[in-house]
Amino acid sequence: MKKIMMIGFGAMAKEVIKRLPEGVSVGWVVARPPHHQDIQQTLGNEVQAIEHPSLAQGSPDLVLECASQKAVHEFGEWVLNRGWKLALISTGALADESLFSRLQQAERTHQGELIVLSGAVAGMDGLASAREGGLDSVTYTSNKSPASWRGSPAEKLVDLNNITQPVVFFEGSARDAAQQFPANANVAATVALMGIGMDNTTVKLRVDPNTSRNTHTIHAAGTFGEFHIELNGNPLPTNPKTSTLAALSAVQACRRLVDGGLVA
Ligand SMILES: NC(=O)C1=CN([C@@H]2O[C@H](COP(=O)(O)OP(=O)(O)OC[C@H]3O[C@@H](n4cnc5c(N)ncnc54)[C@H](O)[C@@H]3O)[C@@H](O)[C@H]2O)C=CC1
Ligand SMILES: O=C([O-])CC(=O)C(=O)O
């Protein structure tokens, strides 16, 4: 049995746990103390609810971060310094250059592994391949419902309660998008990491009162030619900001622990 350590116990973590493949179980959940009782009641006493990975008894086969960019700052380096495998969903944390280089250093020094989950988008394999030949431009657009943008700085840029037409309220670099919209624009960072980087990837964030889906569009051009991908994702019923596919990408990472895997 492979054992994972989950960081976070919110919408995505719960969805992932529900769908864990056979042969993989949760050994530890890293969460704030007020969540510990819920974790024990939901998952039983076999699972350790802890405040920091250092409190774990034993070693996980994989640490799955499904919490926040802040959690990557708090725990990422410690996990990689132990030589553990760390899969990130809050990839926007890597827009912080200093954190990213410390994580890479820890990975190299301690033979850990830092995995960037593909999350809510598809096509990251093709984008990374295209980069090998040289990319001229990559544009990523995120289109979500007003409910998805609530609680983000979009509230100050557009009247989410009264819009009748789609509005692009942010246009800028992937670095700025990921840092200014940490609960909504991790995909911008993922696309940047697989393509032409945080500062050269153009990001547009759009609110559409006529959609209930999270639509991710990537346009990439380079020596290879051009591609245009549009993915219309269903949000999790428990969090409109978060696409179901993002949770499934974490499930797939768990499946690779037992099955190996033909696709990274
Ligand atoms: N890369 C991608 O494609 C995507 C990334 N995400 C990101 O995934 C993460 C999880 O999403 P959801 O589960 O939907 O969010 P959520 O808000 O439902 O749950 C996050 C949970 O993590 C906990 N948490 C946050 N920071 C923590 C910390 N420092 N220490 C301990 N616990 C902490 C919170 O208390 C909460 O229970 C978010 O950062 C979100 O932005 C979401 C969708 C797509
Ligand atoms: O789940 C999504 O559609 C995208 C998302 O929240 C993110 O990029 O952080």
PDB file of C-alpha atoms and ligand atoms in Angstrom:
ATOM      1  CA  MET A   1       0.000   0.000   0.000  1.00  0.00           C
ATOM      2  CA  LYS A   2       1.365   3.426  -0.990  1.00  0.00           C
ATOM      3  CA  LYS A   3       0.776   6.170   1.548  1.00  0.00           C
ATOM      4  CA  ILE A   4       0.339   9.811   0.723  1.00  0.00           C
ATOM      5  CA  MET A   5       0.537  12.900   2.870  1.00  0.00           C
ATOM      6  CA  MET A   6      -2.118  15.430   1.941  1.00  0.00           C
ATOM      7  CA  ILE A   7      -1.508  19.117   2.608  1.00  0.00           C
ATOM      8  CA  GLY A   8      -4.887  20.820   2.947  1.00  0.00           C
ATOM      9  CA  PHE A   9      -8.362  19.439   3.601  1.00  0.00           C
ATOM     10  CA  GLY A  10     -10.544  21.663   1.430  1.00  0.00           C
ATOM     11  CA  ALA A  11     -12.633  21.091  -1.690  1.00  0.00           C
ATOM     12  CA  MET A  12      -9.875  19.574  -3.801  1.00  0.00           C
ATOM     13  CA  ALA A  13      -8.271  17.422  -1.108  1.00  0.00           C
ATOM     14  CA  LYS A  14     -11.651  15.894  -0.240  1.00  0.00           C
ATOM     15  CA  GLU A  15     -12.385  15.167  -3.914  1.00  0.00           C
ATOM     16  CA  VAL A  16      -8.967  13.543  -4.358  1.00  0.00           C
ATOM     17  CA  ILE A  17      -9.377  11.394  -1.256  1.00  0.00           C
ATOM     18  CA  LYS A  18     -12.800  10.244  -2.493  1.00  0.00           C
ATOM     19  CA  ARG A  19     -11.234   9.113  -5.779  1.00  0.00           C
ATOM     20  CA  LEU A  20      -7.933   7.634  -4.594  1.00  0.00           C
ATOM     21  CA  PRO A  21      -6.969   4.610  -6.679  1.00  0.00           C
ATOM     22  CA  GLU A  22      -6.784   1.153  -5.141  1.00  0.00           C
ATOM     23  CA  GLY A  23      -3.442   0.624  -3.491  1.00  0.00           C
ATOM     24  CA  VAL A  24      -3.087   4.230  -2.299  1.00  0.00           C
ATOM     25  CA  SER A  25      -4.237   5.529   1.072  1.00  0.00           C
ATOM     26  CA  VAL A  26      -3.885   8.696   3.104  1.00  0.00           C
ATOM     27  CA  GLY A  27      -1.511   8.399   6.035  1.00  0.00           C
ATOM     28  CA  TRP A  28      -1.303  12.031   7.097  1.00  0.00           C
ATOM     29  CA  VAL A  29      -3.193  15.280   6.548  1.00  0.00           C
ATOM     30  CA  VAL A  30      -1.391  18.550   7.199  1.00  0.00           C
ATOM     31  CA  ALA A  31      -3.974  21.134   8.223  1.00  0.00           C
ATOM     32  CA  ARG A  32      -4.636  23.883  10.717  1.00  0.00           C
ATOM     33  CA  PRO A  33      -5.706  22.559  14.179  1.00  0.00           C
ATOM     34  CA  PRO A  34      -9.380  23.650  13.844  1.00  0.00           C
ATOM     35  CA  HIS A  35      -9.701  21.129  10.967  1.00  0.00           C
ATOM     36  CA  HIS A  36      -8.188  18.191  12.864  1.00  0.00           C
ATOM     37  CA  GLN A  37     -11.407  16.946  14.420  1.00  0.00           C
ATOM     38  CA  ASP A  38     -13.179  16.928  11.047  1.00  0.00           C
ATOM     39  CA  ILE A  39     -10.233  15.043   9.510  1.00  0.00           C
ATOM     40  CA  GLN A  40     -10.227  12.365  12.242  1.00  0.00           C
ATOM     41  CA  GLN A  41     -14.011  11.997  12.088  1.00  0.00           C
ATOM     42  CA  THR A  42     -14.022  11.722   8.294  1.00  0.00           C
ATOM     43  CA  LEU A  43     -10.940   9.586   7.774  1.00  0.00           C
ATOM     44  CA  GLY A  44     -10.609   7.686  11.067  1.00  0.00           C
ATOM     45  CA  ASN A  45      -7.798   7.325  13.547  1.00  0.00           C
ATOM     46  CA  GLU A  46      -5.506   5.495  11.122  1.00  0.00           C
ATOM     47  CA  VAL A  47      -4.850   8.911   9.597  1.00  0.00           C
ATOM     48  CA  GLN A  48      -2.673  11.394  11.465  1.00  0.00           C
ATOM     49  CA  ALA A  49      -3.939  14.996  11.387  1.00  0.00           C
ATOM     50  CA  ILE A  50      -0.877  17.188  11.909  1.00  0.00           C
ATOM     51  CA  GLU A  51       0.033  20.847  11.810  1.00  0.00           C
ATOM     52  CA  HIS A  52       3.422  20.379  10.154  1.00  0.00           C
ATOM     53  CA  PRO A  53       4.966  17.533   8.094  1.00  0.00           C
ATOM     54  CA  SER A  54       7.740  17.260  10.712  1.00  0.00           C
ATOM     55  CA  LEU A  55       5.162  15.778  13.122  1.00  0.00           C
ATOM     56  CA  ALA A  56       4.533  12.753  10.889  1.00  0.00           C
ATOM     57  CA  GLN A  57       5.416   9.308  12.141  1.00  0.00           C
ATOM     58  CA  GLY A  58       6.878   7.496   9.112  1.00  0.00           C
ATOM     59  CA  SER A  59       7.568   8.648   5.542  1.00  0.00           C
ATOM     60  CA  PRO A  60       5.041   9.199   2.764  1.00  0.00           C
ATOM     61  CA  ASP A  61       5.485   7.901  -0.797  1.00  0.00           C
ATOM     62  CA  LEU A  62       4.139  11.236  -2.018  1.00  0.00           C
ATOM     63  CA  VAL A  63       3.238  14.579  -0.479  1.00  0.00           C
ATOM     64  CA  LEU A  64       0.288  16.078  -2.299  1.00  0.00           C
ATOM     65  CA  GLU A  65      -0.150  19.813  -1.791  1.00  0.00           C
ATOM     66  CA  CYS A  66      -3.822  20.729  -2.283  1.00  0.00           C
ATOM     67  CA  ALA A  67      -3.950  23.792  -0.042  1.00  0.00           C
ATOM     68  CA  SER A  68      -2.606  27.182  -1.129  1.00  0.00           C
ATOM     69  CA  GLN A  69       0.448  29.052  -2.374  1.00  0.00           C
ATOM     70  CA  LYS A  70       1.068  29.978   1.263  1.00  0.00           C
ATOM     71  CA  ALA A  71       1.277  26.301   2.174  1.00  0.00           C
ATOM     72  CA  VAL A  72       3.954  25.807  -0.496  1.00  0.00           C
ATOM     73  CA  HIS A  73       5.931  28.611   1.172  1.00  0.00           C
ATOM     74  CA  GLU A  74       5.410  27.097   4.620  1.00  0.00           C
ATOM     75  CA  PHE A  75       6.142  23.423   3.929  1.00  0.00           C
ATOM     76  CA  GLY A  76       7.659  22.952   0.451  1.00  0.00           C
ATOM     77  CA  GLU A  77      11.301  23.341   1.311  1.00  0.00           C
ATOM     78  CA  TRP A  78      11.029  21.223   4.460  1.00  0.00           C
ATOM     79  CA  VAL A  79       9.425  18.369   2.498  1.00  0.00           C
ATOM     80  CA  LEU A  80      12.047  18.407  -0.269  1.00  0.00           C
ATOM     81  CA  ASN A  81      14.860  18.673   2.288  1.00  0.00           C
ATOM     82  CA  ARG A  82      13.651  15.310   3.619  1.00  0.00           C
ATOM     83  CA  GLY A  83      14.124  13.846   0.133  1.00  0.00           C
ATOM     84  CA  TRP A  84      10.366  13.303  -0.227  1.00  0.00           C
ATOM     85  CA  LYS A  85       8.385  13.646  -3.447  1.00  0.00           C
ATOM     86  CA  LEU A  86       6.230  16.779  -3.532  1.00  0.00           C
ATOM     87  CA  ALA A  87       3.419  17.303  -6.060  1.00  0.00           C
ATOM     88  CA  LEU A  88       2.141  20.885  -6.254  1.00  0.00           C
ATOM     89  CA  ILE A  89      -1.284  22.077  -7.301  1.00  0.00           C
ATOM     90  CA  SER A  90      -0.743  25.654  -6.048  1.00  0.00           C
ATOM     91  CA  THR A  91       1.860  26.119  -8.756  1.00  0.00           C
ATOM     92  CA  GLY A  92       1.507  29.905  -8.658  1.00  0.00           C
ATOM     93  CA  ALA A  93       3.811  29.795  -5.614  1.00  0.00           C
ATOM     94  CA  LEU A  94       6.643  29.195  -8.096  1.00  0.00           C
ATOM     95  CA  ALA A  95       6.124  32.719  -9.448  1.00  0.00           C
ATOM     96  CA  ASP A  96       8.187  33.711  -6.408  1.00  0.00           C
ATOM     97  CA  GLU A  97      11.661  33.316  -7.893  1.00  0.00           C
ATOM     98  CA  SER A  98      13.421  33.010  -4.591  1.00  0.00           C
ATOM     99  CA  LEU A  99      11.093  30.249  -3.339  1.00  0.00           C
ATOM    100  CA  PHE A 100      11.350  28.407  -6.659  1.00  0.00           C
ATOM    101  CA  SER A 101      15.138  28.408  -6.597  1.00  0.00           C
ATOM    102  CA  ARG A 102      15.200  27.234  -2.947  1.00  0.00           C
ATOM    103  CA  LEU A 103      12.837  24.372  -3.829  1.00  0.00           C
ATOM    104  CA  GLN A 104      14.980  23.378  -6.809  1.00  0.00           C
ATOM    105  CA  GLN A 105      18.104  23.514  -4.670  1.00  0.00           C
ATOM    106  CA  ALA A 106      16.467  21.331  -1.988  1.00  0.00           C
ATOM    107  CA  GLU A 107      15.315  18.892  -4.689  1.00  0.00           C
ATOM    108  CA  ARG A 108      18.853  18.608  -6.094  1.00  0.00           C
ATOM    109  CA  THR A 109      20.647  18.374  -2.759  1.00  0.00           C
ATOM    110  CA  HIS A 110      18.372  15.810  -1.134  1.00  0.00           C
ATOM    111  CA  GLN A 111      17.215  13.810  -4.179  1.00  0.00           C
ATOM    112  CA  GLY A 112      13.619  14.796  -3.556  1.00  0.00           C
ATOM    113  CA  GLU A 113      11.261  15.376  -6.461  1.00  0.00           C
ATOM    114  CA  LEU A 114       9.215  18.468  -7.245  1.00  0.00           C
ATOM    115  CA  ILE A 115       6.242  17.656  -9.459  1.00  0.00           C
ATOM    116  CA  VAL A 116       4.140  20.342 -11.162  1.00  0.00           C
ATOM    117  CA  LEU A 117       0.671  18.858 -11.589  1.00  0.00           C
ATOM    118  CA  SER A 118      -1.035  19.737 -14.864  1.00  0.00           C
ATOM    119  CA  GLY A 119      -4.085  20.802 -12.827  1.00  0.00           C
ATOM    120  CA  ALA A 120      -7.072  22.312 -14.590  1.00  0.00           C
ATOM    121  CA  VAL A 121      -5.501  22.406 -18.076  1.00  0.00           C
ATOM    122  CA  ALA A 122      -4.427  19.995 -20.778  1.00  0.00           C
ATOM    123  CA  GLY A 123      -1.682  20.191 -23.363  1.00  0.00           C
ATOM    124  CA  MET A 124       1.257  20.792 -21.016  1.00  0.00           C
ATOM    125  CA  ASP A 125       3.160  17.894 -22.619  1.00  0.00           C
ATOM    126  CA  GLY A 126       2.812  19.459 -26.095  1.00  0.00           C
ATOM    127  CA  LEU A 127       3.718  22.907 -24.809  1.00  0.00           C
ATOM    128  CA  ALA A 128       6.884  21.588 -23.154  1.00  0.00           C
ATOM    129  CA  SER A 129       7.786  19.764 -26.377  1.00  0.00           C
ATOM    130  CA  ALA A 130       7.144  22.902 -28.428  1.00  0.00           C
ATOM    131  CA  ARG A 131       9.496  24.850 -26.141  1.00  0.00           C
ATOM    132  CA  GLU A 132      12.371  22.591 -27.237  1.00  0.00           C
ATOM    133  CA  GLY A 133      12.137  24.066 -30.733  1.00  0.00           C
ATOM    134  CA  GLY A 134      11.602  27.654 -29.564  1.00  0.00           C
ATOM    135  CA  LEU A 135       8.313  29.381 -28.760  1.00  0.00           C
ATOM    136  CA  ASP A 136       7.461  32.851 -30.079  1.00  0.00           C
ATOM    137  CA  SER A 137       4.367  33.538 -28.003  1.00  0.00           C
ATOM    138  CA  VAL A 138       2.040  31.921 -25.482  1.00  0.00           C
ATOM    139  CA  THR A 139      -1.248  33.479 -24.421  1.00  0.00           C
ATOM    140  CA  TYR A 140      -3.425  31.979 -21.719  1.00  0.00           C
ATOM    141  CA  THR A 141      -6.993  33.133 -21.071  1.00  0.00           C
ATOM    142  CA  SER A 142      -9.082  32.088 -18.093  1.00  0.00           C
ATOM    143  CA  ASN A 143     -12.837  32.625 -18.297  1.00  0.00           C
ATOM    144  CA  LYS A 144     -14.957  31.959 -15.230  1.00  0.00           C
ATOM    145  CA  SER A 145     -18.315  32.868 -13.715  1.00  0.00           C
ATOM    146  CA  PRO A 146     -18.741  35.787 -11.295  1.00  0.00           C
ATOM    147  CA  ALA A 147     -19.049  33.257  -8.427  1.00  0.00           C
ATOM    148  CA  SER A 148     -15.587  31.930  -9.266  1.00  0.00           C
ATOM    149  CA  TRP A 149     -13.967  35.353  -8.964  1.00  0.00           C
ATOM    150  CA  ARG A 150     -15.648  36.331  -5.662  1.00  0.00           C
ATOM    151  CA  GLY A 151     -13.195  36.956  -2.870  1.00  0.00           C
ATOM    152  CA  SER A 152     -10.431  37.833  -5.355  1.00  0.00           C
ATOM    153  CA  PRO A 153      -9.095  41.284  -6.413  1.00  0.00           C
ATOM    154  CA  ALA A 154     -11.491  41.018  -9.389  1.00  0.00           C
ATOM    155  CA  GLU A 155     -14.115  42.379  -6.998  1.00  0.00           C
ATOM    156  CA  LYS A 156     -12.324  45.729  -7.067  1.00  0.00           C
ATOM    157  CA  LEU A 157     -11.856  45.755 -10.850  1.00  0.00           C
ATOM    158  CA  VAL A 158     -15.333  44.853 -11.980  1.00  0.00           C
ATOM    159  CA  ASP A 159     -18.829  44.862 -10.498  1.00  0.00           C
ATOM    160  CA  LEU A 160     -19.310  41.104 -10.235  1.00  0.00           C
ATOM    161  CA  ASN A 161     -22.922  41.403  -9.071  1.00  0.00           C
ATOM    162  CA  ASN A 162     -24.150  43.504 -11.964  1.00  0.00           C
ATOM    163  CA  ILE A 163     -22.198  42.608 -15.124  1.00  0.00           C
ATOM    164  CA  THR A 164     -24.258  41.557 -18.129  1.00  0.00           C
ATOM    165  CA  GLN A 165     -21.417  41.003 -20.642  1.00  0.00           C
ATOM    166  CA  PRO A 166     -18.073  39.163 -20.403  1.00  0.00           C
ATOM    167  CA  VAL A 167     -15.259  41.477 -19.235  1.00  0.00           C
ATOM    168  CA  VAL A 168     -11.488  41.027 -19.341  1.00  0.00           C
ATOM    169  CA  PHE A 169     -10.425  42.627 -16.055  1.00  0.00           C
ATOM    170  CA  PHE A 170      -6.736  41.662 -16.068  1.00  0.00           C
ATOM    171  CA  GLU A 171      -4.128  41.479 -18.799  1.00  0.00           C
ATOM    172  CA  GLY A 172      -0.501  41.009 -17.868  1.00  0.00           C
ATOM    173  CA  SER A 173       2.245  38.496 -17.186  1.00  0.00           C
ATOM    174  CA  ALA A 174       1.769  35.020 -15.744  1.00  0.00           C
ATOM    175  CA  ARG A 175       3.871  36.081 -12.754  1.00  0.00           C
ATOM    176  CA  ASP A 176       1.536  38.959 -11.887  1.00  0.00           C
ATOM    177  CA  ALA A 177      -1.603  36.899 -12.529  1.00  0.00           C
ATOM    178  CA  ALA A 178      -0.452  34.005 -10.319  1.00  0.00           C
ATOM    179  CA  GLN A 179       0.597  36.303  -7.491  1.00  0.00           C
ATOM    180  CA  GLN A 180      -2.376  38.654  -7.596  1.00  0.00           C
ATOM    181  CA  PHE A 181      -4.965  35.867  -7.993  1.00  0.00           C
ATOM    182  CA  PRO A 182      -3.515  33.009  -5.906  1.00  0.00           C
ATOM    183  CA  ALA A 183      -6.787  31.062  -5.657  1.00  0.00           C
ATOM    184  CA  ASN A 184      -7.666  31.414  -9.353  1.00  0.00           C
ATOM    185  CA  ALA A 185      -4.630  31.727 -11.601  1.00  0.00           C
ATOM    186  CA  ASN A 186      -2.278  28.873 -10.746  1.00  0.00           C
ATOM    187  CA  VAL A 187      -2.815  27.624 -14.274  1.00  0.00           C
ATOM    188  CA  ALA A 188      -1.153  30.806 -15.556  1.00  0.00           C
ATOM    189  CA  ALA A 189       2.003  29.730 -13.703  1.00  0.00           C
ATOM    190  CA  THR A 190       1.739  26.134 -14.918  1.00  0.00           C
ATOM    191  CA  VAL A 191       1.473  27.290 -18.535  1.00  0.00           C
ATOM    192  CA  ALA A 192       4.431  29.635 -17.988  1.00  0.00           C
ATOM    193  CA  LEU A 193       6.575  26.912 -16.433  1.00  0.00           C
ATOM    194  CA  MET A 194       5.927  24.547 -19.338  1.00  0.00           C
ATOM    195  CA  GLY A 195       6.291  27.259 -21.968  1.00  0.00           C
ATOM    196  CA  ILE A 196       8.118  30.596 -22.172  1.00  0.00           C
ATOM    197  CA  GLY A 197       8.300  31.592 -18.541  1.00  0.00           C
ATOM    198  CA  MET A 198       6.509  33.781 -16.030  1.00  0.00           C
ATOM    199  CA  ASP A 199       7.347  37.135 -17.606  1.00  0.00           C
ATOM    200  CA  ASN A 200       6.828  36.292 -21.275  1.00  0.00           C
ATOM    201  CA  THR A 201       3.513  34.464 -21.009  1.00  0.00           C
ATOM    202  CA  THR A 202       0.563  36.778 -21.627  1.00  0.00           C
ATOM    203  CA  VAL A 203      -2.436  36.171 -19.375  1.00  0.00           C
ATOM    204  CA  LYS A 204      -5.988  37.432 -19.676  1.00  0.00           C
ATOM    205  CA  LEU A 205      -8.497  36.916 -16.884  1.00  0.00           C
ATOM    206  CA  ARG A 206     -12.127  37.222 -17.844  1.00  0.00           C
ATOM    207  CA  VAL A 207     -15.449  37.072 -16.054  1.00  0.00           C
ATOM    208  CA  ASP A 208     -18.493  35.854 -17.950  1.00  0.00           C
ATOM    209  CA  PRO A 209     -21.971  36.134 -16.398  1.00  0.00           C
ATOM    210  CA  ASN A 210     -23.278  33.588 -18.917  1.00  0.00           C
ATOM    211  CA  THR A 211     -21.095  30.662 -17.975  1.00  0.00           C
ATOM    212  CA  SER A 212     -20.941  28.196 -15.123  1.00  0.00           C
ATOM    213  CA  ARG A 213     -17.759  26.601 -16.423  1.00  0.00           C
ATOM    214  CA  ASN A 214     -14.058  27.357 -16.003  1.00  0.00           C
ATOM    215  CA  THR A 215     -12.732  27.777 -19.538  1.00  0.00           C
ATOM    216  CA  HIS A 216      -8.999  27.703 -20.150  1.00  0.00           C
ATOM    217  CA  THR A 217      -7.680  28.742 -23.555  1.00  0.00           C
ATOM    218  CA  ILE A 218      -4.047  28.470 -24.584  1.00  0.00           C
ATOM    219  CA  HIS A 219      -2.645  29.813 -27.831  1.00  0.00           C
ATOM    220  CA  ALA A 220       0.998  28.952 -28.521  1.00  0.00           C
ATOM    221  CA  ALA A 221       3.106  29.693 -31.589  1.00  0.00           C
ATOM    222  CA  GLY A 222       6.678  28.760 -32.413  1.00  0.00           C
ATOM    223  CA  THR A 223       8.991  26.749 -34.633  1.00  0.00           C
ATOM    224  CA  PHE A 224       6.713  23.718 -34.281  1.00  0.00           C
ATOM    225  CA  GLY A 225       3.704  25.620 -35.732  1.00  0.00           C
ATOM    226  CA  GLU A 226       0.744  26.771 -33.686  1.00  0.00           C
ATOM    227  CA  PHE A 227      -1.807  25.309 -31.320  1.00  0.00           C
ATOM    228  CA  HIS A 228      -5.010  26.515 -29.769  1.00  0.00           C
ATOM    229  CA  ILE A 229      -6.553  24.585 -26.919  1.00  0.00           C
ATOM    230  CA  GLU A 230      -9.857  25.348 -25.266  1.00  0.00           C
ATOM    231  CA  LEU A 231     -10.862  23.347 -22.235  1.00  0.00           C
ATOM    232  CA  ASN A 232     -14.298  23.832 -20.693  1.00  0.00           C
ATOM    233  CA  GLY A 233     -14.002  22.493 -17.181  1.00  0.00           C
ATOM    234  CA  ASN A 234     -16.756  21.756 -14.698  1.00  0.00           C
ATOM    235  CA  PRO A 235     -15.997  23.380 -11.351  1.00  0.00           C
ATOM    236  CA  LEU A 236     -16.186  21.299  -8.198  1.00  0.00           C
ATOM    237  CA  PRO A 237     -19.668  21.690  -6.661  1.00  0.00           C
ATOM    238  CA  THR A 238     -17.934  22.589  -3.389  1.00  0.00           C
ATOM    239  CA  ASN A 239     -15.709  25.347  -4.842  1.00  0.00           C
ATOM    240  CA  PRO A 240     -16.608  27.259  -8.031  1.00  0.00           C
ATOM    241  CA  LYS A 241     -13.026  28.555  -8.367  1.00  0.00           C
ATOM    242  CA  THR A 242     -11.620  25.036  -8.717  1.00  0.00           C
ATOM    243  CA  SER A 243     -12.006  22.785 -11.764  1.00  0.00           C
ATOM    244  CA  THR A 244     -12.736  19.091 -11.319  1.00  0.00           C
ATOM    245  CA  LEU A 245      -9.885  18.271 -13.723  1.00  0.00           C
ATOM    246  CA  ALA A 246      -7.393  19.808 -11.281  1.00  0.00           C
ATOM    247  CA  ALA A 247      -8.453  17.309  -8.600  1.00  0.00           C
ATOM    248  CA  LEU A 248      -8.280  14.519 -11.174  1.00  0.00           C
ATOM    249  CA  SER A 249      -4.701  15.489 -12.079  1.00  0.00           C
ATOM    250  CA  ALA A 250      -3.790  14.872  -8.430  1.00  0.00           C
ATOM    251  CA  VAL A 251      -5.606  11.530  -8.508  1.00  0.00           C
ATOM    252  CA  GLN A 252      -3.604  10.634 -11.622  1.00  0.00           C
ATOM    253  CA  ALA A 253      -0.358  11.425  -9.801  1.00  0.00           C
ATOM    254  CA  CYS A 254      -1.465   8.981  -7.095  1.00  0.00           C
ATOM    255  CA  ARG A 255      -2.280   6.339  -9.682  1.00  0.00           C
ATOM    256  CA  ARG A 256       1.257   6.628 -11.054  1.00  0.00           C
ATOM    257  CA  LEU A 257       2.519   5.544  -7.614  1.00  0.00           C
ATOM    258  CA  VAL A 258       0.939   2.129  -8.152  1.00  0.00           C
ATOM    259  CA  ASP A 259       0.819   1.755 -11.935  1.00  0.00           C
ATOM    260  CA  GLY A 260       4.007   3.512 -12.996  1.00  0.00           C
ATOM    261  CA  GLY A 261       2.659   5.525 -15.881  1.00  0.00           C
ATOM    262  CA  LEU A 262       2.970   5.914 -19.584  1.00  0.00           C
ATOM    263  CA  VAL A 263       2.228   9.619 -19.516  1.00  0.00           C
ATOM    264  CA  ALA A 264       3.932  12.069 -17.158  1.00  0.00           C
TER     265      ALA A 264
HETATM  266  N1  LIG B   1      -3.050  24.270 -10.645  1.00  0.00           N
HETATM  267  C1  LIG B   1      -4.341  24.272 -10.896  1.00  0.00           C
HETATM  268  O1  LIG B   1      -4.769  23.984 -12.022  1.00  0.00           O
HETATM  269  C2  LIG B   1      -5.321  24.607  -9.831  1.00  0.00           C
HETATM  270  C3  LIG B   1      -4.919  24.967  -8.568  1.00  0.00           C
HETATM  271  N2  LIG B   1      -5.832  25.216  -7.589  1.00  0.00           N
HETATM  272  C4  LIG B   1      -5.345  25.542  -6.247  1.00  0.00           C
HETATM  273  O2  LIG B   1      -5.486  24.396  -5.429  1.00  0.00           O
HETATM  274  C5  LIG B   1      -5.549  24.774  -4.061  1.00  0.00           C
HETATM  275  C6  LIG B   1      -6.665  24.012  -3.331  1.00  0.00           C
HETATM  276  O3  LIG B   1      -7.900  24.339  -3.919  1.00  0.00           O
HETATM  277  P1  LIG B   1      -9.262  24.048  -3.132  1.00  0.00           P
HETATM  278  O4  LIG B   1      -9.169  22.797  -2.354  1.00  0.00           O
HETATM  279  O5  LIG B   1     -10.346  24.194  -4.107  1.00  0.00           O
HETATM  280  O6  LIG B   1      -9.288  25.270  -2.107  1.00  0.00           O
HETATM  281  P2  LIG B   1     -10.109  25.343  -0.747  1.00  0.00           P
HETATM  282  O7  LIG B   1     -10.061  26.761  -0.321  1.00  0.00           O
HETATM  283  O8  LIG B   1     -11.420  24.661  -0.852  1.00  0.00           O
HETATM  284  O9  LIG B   1      -9.233  24.466   0.272  1.00  0.00           O
HETATM  285  C7  LIG B   1      -7.927  24.766   0.643  1.00  0.00           C
HETATM  286  C8  LIG B   1      -7.701  24.153   2.039  1.00  0.00           C
HETATM  287  O10 LIG B   1      -6.330  24.248   2.350  1.00  0.00           O
HETATM  288  C9  LIG B   1      -6.188  24.770   3.649  1.00  0.00           C
HETATM  289  N3  LIG B   1      -4.947  25.553   3.715  1.00  0.00           N
HETATM  290  C10 LIG B   1      -4.639  26.653   2.990  1.00  0.00           C
HETATM  291  N4  LIG B   1      -3.435  27.097   3.337  1.00  0.00           N
HETATM  292  C11 LIG B   1      -2.971  26.259   4.296  1.00  0.00           C
HETATM  293  C12 LIG B   1      -1.777  26.208   5.041  1.00  0.00           C
HETATM  294  N5  LIG B   1      -0.827  27.123   4.871  1.00  0.00           N
HETATM  295  N6  LIG B   1      -1.626  25.216   5.947  1.00  0.00           N
HETATM  296  C13 LIG B   1      -2.593  24.307   6.130  1.00  0.00           C
HETATM  297  N7  LIG B   1      -3.767  24.287   5.443  1.00  0.00           N
HETATM  298  C14 LIG B   1      -3.935  25.269   4.542  1.00  0.00           C
HETATM  299  C15 LIG B   1      -7.410  25.671   3.876  1.00  0.00           C
HETATM  300  O11 LIG B   1      -7.685  25.792   5.235  1.00  0.00           O
HETATM  301  C16 LIG B   1      -8.484  24.891   3.132  1.00  0.00           C
HETATM  302  O12 LIG B   1      -9.093  23.937   3.972  1.00  0.00           O
HETATM  303  C17 LIG B   1      -5.726  26.314  -4.087  1.00  0.00           C
HETATM  304  O13 LIG B   1      -4.462  26.926  -3.883  1.00  0.00           O
HETATM  305  C18 LIG B   1      -6.171  26.569  -5.508  1.00  0.00           C
HETATM  306  O14 LIG B   1      -5.867  27.857  -5.934  1.00  0.00           O
HETATM  307  C19 LIG B   1      -7.173  25.090  -7.817  1.00  0.00           C
HETATM  308  C20 LIG B   1      -7.610  24.750  -9.060  1.00  0.00           C
HETATM  309  C21 LIG B   1      -6.729  24.543 -10.172  1.00  0.00           C
HETATM  310  O1  LIG B   2      -9.452  25.351 -11.395  1.00  0.00           O
HETATM  311  C1  LIG B   2      -9.314  26.219 -12.257  1.00  0.00           C
HETATM  312  O2  LIG B   2     -10.114  26.338 -13.200  1.00  0.00           O
HETATM  313  C2  LIG B   2      -8.116  27.121 -12.272  1.00  0.00           C
HETATM  314  C3  LIG B   2      -7.688  27.663 -10.992  1.00  0.00           C
HETATM  315  O3  LIG B   2      -8.431  27.779 -10.041  1.00  0.00           O
HETATM  316  C4  LIG B   2      -6.303  28.121 -10.904  1.00  0.00           C
HETATM  317  O4  LIG B   2      -5.645  28.246 -11.954  1.00  0.00           O
HETATM  318  O5  LIG B   2      -5.840  28.388  -9.784  1.00  0.00           O
END
